[in-house]
Structure formats: structure tokens, C-alpha cells
Amino acid sequence: MIERISGKRKAWCAMMRTFCIISLVLVTALTAFMLIYVLVRGLPHVTPELLFTKPSTLRNTIGILPDILNTIYIVITTLLVVLPIGVGAAIYLNEYATNKKVVEMIEFAAETLSGIPSIIYGLVGMLVFCQFCSFGTSLLAGSLTLVIMNLPTIMRTTQESLKTVPESYREGAFALGAGKWRVIRTVVLPTCINGIITGCILSIGRILSESAALLFTAGFAHNVNGFFRGMGSAGATLTVALYVYASERGEFDIAFAIAAILMILTVIINLLTTYMGKLMERRNGQ
Amino acid sequence: MNLSQYIAEKGYKDNPRRLVEDLIQLVFLILGLVAVGSVLVITVYLVVSGLPAIFKIGPVEFLFGTRWASTASEPAFGILPFILTSIYGTAGAIIIGVPIGFFAAVFLAKMAPKKVREVMELCIGVLAGIPSVVYGLVGMTILVPGIRILFNVPDGATLLAAIVVLAVMILPSVINVSLSALQAVPREFEEASLALGATSTETYFRVTVPAAKSGIFTAIVLGIGRAIGEAMAIMMVAGNVANMPSIFKSVRFLTTAVASEMSYSSGLQREALFSIALVLFLFIMIINAILNVLKTGGKRK
């Protein structure tokens, strides 16, 4: 049978296809441009001196060692606090909860949290952690603010992987006489460890790219501190430092150097999550 | 009922393991309620610290006043410029970003070979992961001078620059959410349409897209939420002057109004900043409610 398609229909199809291709090319070009532009402008300024010194007004040099340390401290503290809460909440939702109302309430709260903009987290974090809990402007206050921001991410990824644990695993363990907590600890959690790791990687990505929530909670200082002293004092993370150097001091070379570092970390984090996703797919496929 | 009765009734004495199990369950319940508590704390704090200033200034004057001069000797606290800027900026970002994201998602869901799709998924992931300050930085060094030269305006830090940056920043969520909605459309729908003689492109746009309608709406609403809540990137490119919005004027958004004055604010000015945050929070809550309606509506179908 010979298909007859009118010229008008053909033209419409061709137009729609062109739109699709143009959009896709635009998105690809945009990503490539962002990557190349930031790396080309930033990488030449990423020197050992920049990475391993602190800013010195005497010698008029800028180093980002304090900002790197602060970022690492904040990532560690945030994950240490958010992991037990997020994983625990997911376990409650998936393993324990019997009351549908409670489940709906918690899930609604998590969704609401994931929609709140980071500037509002910053404000409330400042009110609650810096003022009410009197931690002052410190990395600790910043971390705790980020804990609440990242809670939905950890909850969601953990819950998704809890759902993929086959019911027969649990039944098998129960049949052997294990209590509920023992089953969760020794059978369910180890099976969904990949999902929890994915959640961690995603959270690290969010923490690295966060700035608005940290501006008023963690502050701007650039001092090199040990972990515990650092948590108690104010400090800028890489993104906050980037903002300050670009917007308030006009040091674009330094800003681009930090941007290049952040860009590389972003790509690494994305490769890791893609890899983890594939790993889980393979396991679930079996 | 007192404690010993309770213990007897639950049989904890004879079976201490049950007590441990129940305690553990209680711990997990508490961990689950942390999210609920956080939402309550955020809401209460914003309302308590945001409402007083609104009444001190006067709700009408605050919401519909067109002049913001918080540090002047005779201060004025009208946030209409910020509200309108946030609405215009978001609308602009949606008008530019959604079509691009939509067509890219259709291509990825239906026409792209597997290899292209994998590469693109990585691209979109990277685009979503780039910190907003990096977008701001690139905007500052390329977009702002570009707009100044291209449109021959004295300063390129304008609403237009902010709109372009926001449009780029909402792309990943628009693409991702539309993509999964399009992929969830049953294959039979498309097969039926193809069997009736429609071309593949016609099928995608006349059958698949309408079937994925609620998912695509969700993507748009999500994009609106992202755009209205973004602060740092647009703070770096929008010039940050409290003008009534106009495409080639330096403007201030709800978010940037809070961010730019918070560090040196005091007294009524500080309280007014919390009121701005409360207004922003209300916008976000409305968007959340719409998202919820879309989601339950989609499920019912």
C-alpha cells in the first residue's frame, strides 16, 4: 500500500522534528560551553599556591585552603547527622509504619522541604541555629541547616532502594526467627546499601553547590582551623568564597579557578551517580 | 493507666525482646517525624518573625507600595517591585526554558538512539549539578557585557540577564520530569495511532504528549518553583536595584531583596526582610499545593 501524506502534514512533521533537534543541540551546546568556558578560564589559575595557602593581606595573595577545608568539614558533619535521620525515616516509612495518615504526613513534609528555596533555609537556619540555639555564625549552624535541606534527598533515595528489596528476603529471615530490627539490620539495610550511597553522593553534590543557605549561617571567614575549632567558628565554603571573590572583590581569576574546581567535582559526582544507577539496575535485573 | 499496668499489658516483663523492638520502632518514628517538625518550625518561625512588620507598615502599603527605600531617613517599604520582578522573571524563564526543555525531552524520550540518550542524561545531570554561583559568574562575565553591547544599554545587569540565567537553570528539571512522564505513556497508545496511519512524529506530538499532559504540567510548575526560589545566580546578574521591573532595567527579586540586605539590616528593615521571606514562602506553598493536586490528579487517572 502506498502511503499518501499531504504536503502540509509532511511540513508539520519536519518542523516539529527540527524544533526537537534544535532544542537538543542547544542543551548540548550549553553544557559543553559552560564546561569548556569555565575550565579554560579557571584551570590556569588553579596553582599549588592557590590550593595550599590561606589569603594573606601582607603578601597580597589569595589562597583557598581554608575554603576547601571548610567545605570538607561541612560535608562530613552534614552527612554524619543527616544519614541516621534520613535513613531512619525511610526505614520507618517502608518497614514499620502501619498508619497511612502518618506516612502521608511525613511524605508530604519531605516533599514540602524539597520545594523550599535555599534562601529561606538560610534565614530560618540563622534564626533557629545561630540565634535560638546560640551556635552563632558557624560551620555547625551551616551544617545543621544543610541537614534539613538534604533530609528529603536521603529519605527518597533510601526509600526507593528499600522498595526494591524483595519481600522474600524479609520473610526468609523472619522464618528463621529473627526479630524485626535484626532483619532490618542484617538483611534489609545491607541489600540497599547502594541506594544509600547514591543518596550520599547526591547530597554531597547539593552541599558543594549550596551558597544562599550558608551565607547567613556559616559566614565568610577564611581561617585555617582544625575540625572541631572549625565547626565552632565562621567560615566560607568554596561556593560562598566564589561569590565573595566575584561579586564583592572583583577577583575574577580566583572566582574562575574555584568555579573550575567545582565544575570538575560536579562532573565526577554525576559520573558516580550514573555508575551507581547502573550497578543497581544490574542487581535488580537479576 | 499507669506505667506498670502498661508494661504488664504489653507483656514486656516476660518478653524483654518485645520491649526492645517497640523502643526501636519508637526511635524510627521519631526520626520520621523530624521532617514534619522541620516544616512546622520553618513555618512558625517565618510567620512569627514576618507578620509584625507587615502590620507595622500596613499590609496594603507593604504589598502594593512601589517604593523600597529601607535605609532612607524616611524609609519606605513597598515590595511590589520585588513581587512583580519575581513574577516577570519567572514568566520569562518559563517562556524561554519550557519550549526548549519540552522539545528536548520529546526527542530524548522518543527519537534519540540509546547512545545519544546516555550522553544527554549525563549532560543534563551536569547542568543540574552546576552550582548557582557558577551560573552567576558566567552570566556576569558573558551575559552582562553581551547585553550591554548587543542592545546598547548603559548597564547589562538587567532583568533580561536574570531571565536567561533562570531559563538555563530550570532546563534540567523541566527536561527530566517531562522525560519520565513521556516514557510512562503506554506503548499501546502509540501503536494504535501508528496503525491508523499517523506518522511517528504525529504520534509523538498528538498522542504521546497529550497522554503525558499532567506530567509535563508538573515539570512546568516545578520549573516555576525553581525559578522563583533562586537567589545567588540572579543576585550576580540582575544588578540589584529596587526598580519596578522592565526588561532593560536593573531589578531586584524577592529572593535577592532578602539576600542583599540581610547582612547589614536592623530594626524595622530587618523585620521587613523577614516579611519578604514570608511572602516568598507563601508563593512556594501555593506552588507546592498545585504540584500536589497535579500529582493526585495524575494518580487517579
PDB file of C-alpha atoms in Angstrom, chain A residues 74-197:
ATOM      1  CA  ILE A  74      30.615  20.852  56.328  1.00  0.00           C
ATOM      2  CA  VAL A  75      30.188  17.853  54.032  1.00  0.00           C
ATOM      3  CA  ILE A  76      31.356  15.433  56.758  1.00  0.00           C
ATOM      4  CA  THR A  77      29.237  16.930  59.540  1.00  0.00           C
ATOM      5  CA  THR A  78      26.122  17.256  57.408  1.00  0.00           C
ATOM      6  CA  LEU A  79      26.324  13.666  56.210  1.00  0.00           C
ATOM      7  CA  LEU A  80      27.026  12.354  59.720  1.00  0.00           C
ATOM      8  CA  VAL A  81      23.860  13.988  61.003  1.00  0.00           C
ATOM      9  CA  VAL A  82      21.547  13.604  58.028  1.00  0.00           C
ATOM     10  CA  LEU A  83      22.319   9.940  57.295  1.00  0.00           C
ATOM     11  CA  PRO A  84      20.905   8.434  60.505  1.00  0.00           C
ATOM     12  CA  ILE A  85      17.860  10.711  60.393  1.00  0.00           C
ATOM     13  CA  GLY A  86      17.124  10.237  56.697  1.00  0.00           C
ATOM     14  CA  VAL A  87      17.767   6.506  56.596  1.00  0.00           C
ATOM     15  CA  GLY A  88      15.845   6.048  59.838  1.00  0.00           C
ATOM     16  CA  ALA A  89      12.871   7.982  58.489  1.00  0.00           C
ATOM     17  CA  ALA A  90      12.911   5.918  55.304  1.00  0.00           C
ATOM     18  CA  ILE A  91      13.058   2.692  57.338  1.00  0.00           C
ATOM     19  CA  TYR A  92      10.101   3.855  59.403  1.00  0.00           C
ATOM     20  CA  LEU A  93       8.078   4.672  56.283  1.00  0.00           C
ATOM     21  CA  ASN A  94       8.886   1.458  54.487  1.00  0.00           C
ATOM     22  CA  GLU A  95       9.227  -1.150  57.250  1.00  0.00           C
ATOM     23  CA  TYR A  96       7.335  -0.051  60.338  1.00  0.00           C
ATOM     24  CA  ALA A  97       4.581   2.391  59.500  1.00  0.00           C
ATOM     25  CA  THR A  98       1.095   0.951  59.633  1.00  0.00           C
ATOM     26  CA  ASN A  99      -0.863   4.181  59.949  1.00  0.00           C
ATOM     27  CA  LYS A 100      -1.483   5.583  56.483  1.00  0.00           C
ATOM     28  CA  LYS A 101      -2.142   9.076  57.823  1.00  0.00           C
ATOM     29  CA  VAL A 102       1.288   9.245  59.467  1.00  0.00           C
ATOM     30  CA  VAL A 103       3.001   8.042  56.287  1.00  0.00           C
ATOM     31  CA  GLU A 104       1.173  10.629  54.211  1.00  0.00           C
ATOM     32  CA  MET A 105       2.066  13.363  56.679  1.00  0.00           C
ATOM     33  CA  ILE A 106       5.780  12.502  56.655  1.00  0.00           C
ATOM     34  CA  GLU A 107       5.902  12.179  52.888  1.00  0.00           C
ATOM     35  CA  PHE A 108       4.074  15.468  52.474  1.00  0.00           C
ATOM     36  CA  ALA A 109       6.547  17.143  54.843  1.00  0.00           C
ATOM     37  CA  ALA A 110       9.513  15.732  52.916  1.00  0.00           C
ATOM     38  CA  GLU A 111       8.062  16.990  49.647  1.00  0.00           C
ATOM     39  CA  THR A 112       7.434  20.416  51.116  1.00  0.00           C
ATOM     40  CA  LEU A 113      11.008  20.541  52.371  1.00  0.00           C
ATOM     41  CA  SER A 114      12.392  19.727  48.936  1.00  0.00           C
ATOM     42  CA  GLY A 115      10.449  22.631  47.435  1.00  0.00           C
ATOM     43  CA  ILE A 116      11.573  25.325  49.875  1.00  0.00           C
ATOM     44  CA  PRO A 117      14.203  27.628  48.342  1.00  0.00           C
ATOM     45  CA  SER A 118      17.618  27.691  49.955  1.00  0.00           C
ATOM     46  CA  ILE A 119      17.437  31.376  50.866  1.00  0.00           C
ATOM     47  CA  ILE A 120      14.542  30.563  53.215  1.00  0.00           C
ATOM     48  CA  TYR A 121      16.568  27.744  54.760  1.00  0.00           C
ATOM     49  CA  GLY A 122      19.321  30.289  55.269  1.00  0.00           C
ATOM     50  CA  LEU A 123      17.017  32.709  57.066  1.00  0.00           C
ATOM     51  CA  VAL A 124      15.356  30.139  59.296  1.00  0.00           C
ATOM     52  CA  GLY A 125      18.718  28.454  59.931  1.00  0.00           C
ATOM     53  CA  MET A 126      20.026  31.800  61.088  1.00  0.00           C
ATOM     54  CA  LEU A 127      17.062  32.315  63.406  1.00  0.00           C
ATOM     55  CA  VAL A 128      16.997  28.793  64.815  1.00  0.00           C
ATOM     56  CA  PHE A 129      20.605  27.610  64.908  1.00  0.00           C
ATOM     57  CA  CYS A 130      22.616  30.838  65.108  1.00  0.00           C
ATOM     58  CA  GLN A 131      20.302  32.786  67.421  1.00  0.00           C
ATOM     59  CA  PHE A 132      17.917  30.433  69.232  1.00  0.00           C
ATOM     60  CA  CYS A 133      20.446  27.626  69.775  1.00  0.00           C
ATOM     61  CA  SER A 134      23.188  30.274  70.097  1.00  0.00           C
ATOM     62  CA  PHE A 135      25.728  28.477  67.920  1.00  0.00           C
ATOM     63  CA  GLY A 136      26.497  31.852  66.392  1.00  0.00           C
ATOM     64  CA  THR A 137      27.530  32.196  62.767  1.00  0.00           C
ATOM     65  CA  SER A 138      29.457  28.962  62.468  1.00  0.00           C
ATOM     66  CA  LEU A 139      30.067  25.952  60.275  1.00  0.00           C
ATOM     67  CA  LEU A 140      27.984  23.936  62.740  1.00  0.00           C
ATOM     68  CA  ALA A 141      24.947  26.159  62.204  1.00  0.00           C
ATOM     69  CA  GLY A 142      25.537  25.937  58.450  1.00  0.00           C
ATOM     70  CA  SER A 143      25.775  22.143  58.574  1.00  0.00           C
ATOM     71  CA  LEU A 144      22.584  21.777  60.578  1.00  0.00           C
ATOM     72  CA  THR A 145      20.762  23.987  58.068  1.00  0.00           C
ATOM     73  CA  LEU A 146      22.040  21.773  55.265  1.00  0.00           C
ATOM     74  CA  VAL A 147      20.917  18.673  57.196  1.00  0.00           C
ATOM     75  CA  ILE A 148      17.296  19.781  56.903  1.00  0.00           C
ATOM     76  CA  MET A 149      17.766  20.696  53.246  1.00  0.00           C
ATOM     77  CA  ASN A 150      19.226  17.292  52.400  1.00  0.00           C
ATOM     78  CA  LEU A 151      16.831  15.239  54.504  1.00  0.00           C
ATOM     79  CA  PRO A 152      14.311  14.716  51.643  1.00  0.00           C
ATOM     80  CA  THR A 153      17.074  13.583  49.265  1.00  0.00           C
ATOM     81  CA  ILE A 154      18.395  10.902  51.620  1.00  0.00           C
ATOM     82  CA  MET A 155      14.863   9.835  52.568  1.00  0.00           C
ATOM     83  CA  ARG A 156      13.769   9.466  48.967  1.00  0.00           C
ATOM     84  CA  THR A 157      16.795   7.556  47.676  1.00  0.00           C
ATOM     85  CA  THR A 158      16.811   5.215  50.684  1.00  0.00           C
ATOM     86  CA  GLN A 159      13.090   4.601  50.406  1.00  0.00           C
ATOM     87  CA  GLU A 160      13.376   3.840  46.709  1.00  0.00           C
ATOM     88  CA  SER A 161      16.044   1.226  47.323  1.00  0.00           C
ATOM     89  CA  LEU A 162      14.188  -0.222  50.324  1.00  0.00           C
ATOM     90  CA  LYS A 163      11.279  -0.827  47.986  1.00  0.00           C
ATOM     91  CA  THR A 164      13.472  -2.928  45.681  1.00  0.00           C
ATOM     92  CA  VAL A 165      14.472  -5.348  48.468  1.00  0.00           C
ATOM     93  CA  PRO A 166      12.449  -8.493  47.685  1.00  0.00           C
ATOM     94  CA  GLU A 167       9.800  -9.353  50.266  1.00  0.00           C
ATOM     95  CA  SER A 168      11.098 -12.958  50.263  1.00  0.00           C
ATOM     96  CA  TYR A 169      14.386 -11.797  51.903  1.00  0.00           C
ATOM     97  CA  ARG A 170      12.433 -10.436  54.852  1.00  0.00           C
ATOM     98  CA  GLU A 171      10.124 -13.444  55.044  1.00  0.00           C
ATOM     99  CA  GLY A 172      13.102 -15.802  54.957  1.00  0.00           C
ATOM    100  CA  ALA A 173      14.757 -14.008  57.845  1.00  0.00           C
ATOM    101  CA  PHE A 174      11.510 -13.827  59.855  1.00  0.00           C
ATOM    102  CA  ALA A 175      11.004 -17.542  59.296  1.00  0.00           C
ATOM    103  CA  LEU A 176      14.397 -18.192  60.851  1.00  0.00           C
ATOM    104  CA  GLY A 177      13.100 -16.467  63.977  1.00  0.00           C
ATOM    105  CA  ALA A 178      14.845 -13.119  63.658  1.00  0.00           C
ATOM    106  CA  GLY A 179      13.199 -10.058  65.213  1.00  0.00           C
ATOM    107  CA  LYS A 180      12.196  -7.099  63.070  1.00  0.00           C
ATOM    108  CA  TRP A 181      15.165  -4.900  63.992  1.00  0.00           C
ATOM    109  CA  ARG A 182      17.574  -7.774  63.375  1.00  0.00           C
ATOM    110  CA  VAL A 183      16.047  -8.386  59.942  1.00  0.00           C
ATOM    111  CA  ILE A 184      16.383  -4.722  59.047  1.00  0.00           C
ATOM    112  CA  ARG A 185      19.938  -4.512  60.338  1.00  0.00           C
ATOM    113  CA  THR A 186      21.315  -7.708  58.852  1.00  0.00           C
ATOM    114  CA  VAL A 187      19.206  -8.320  55.746  1.00  0.00           C
ATOM    115  CA  VAL A 188      17.368  -5.222  54.523  1.00  0.00           C
ATOM    116  CA  LEU A 189      19.964  -2.491  55.057  1.00  0.00           C
ATOM    117  CA  PRO A 190      22.936  -4.357  53.530  1.00  0.00           C
ATOM    118  CA  THR A 191      20.831  -5.097  50.442  1.00  0.00           C
ATOM    119  CA  CYS A 192      20.018  -1.454  49.851  1.00  0.00           C
ATOM    120  CA  ILE A 193      23.418   0.000  50.678  1.00  0.00           C
ATOM    121  CA  ASN A 194      23.819   1.135  47.043  1.00  0.00           C
ATOM    122  CA  GLY A 195      20.770   3.347  47.311  1.00  0.00           C
ATOM    123  CA  ILE A 196      22.076   4.929  50.495  1.00  0.00           C
ATOM    124  CA  ILE A 197      25.448   5.600  48.864  1.00  0.00           C
TER     125      ILE A 197
END
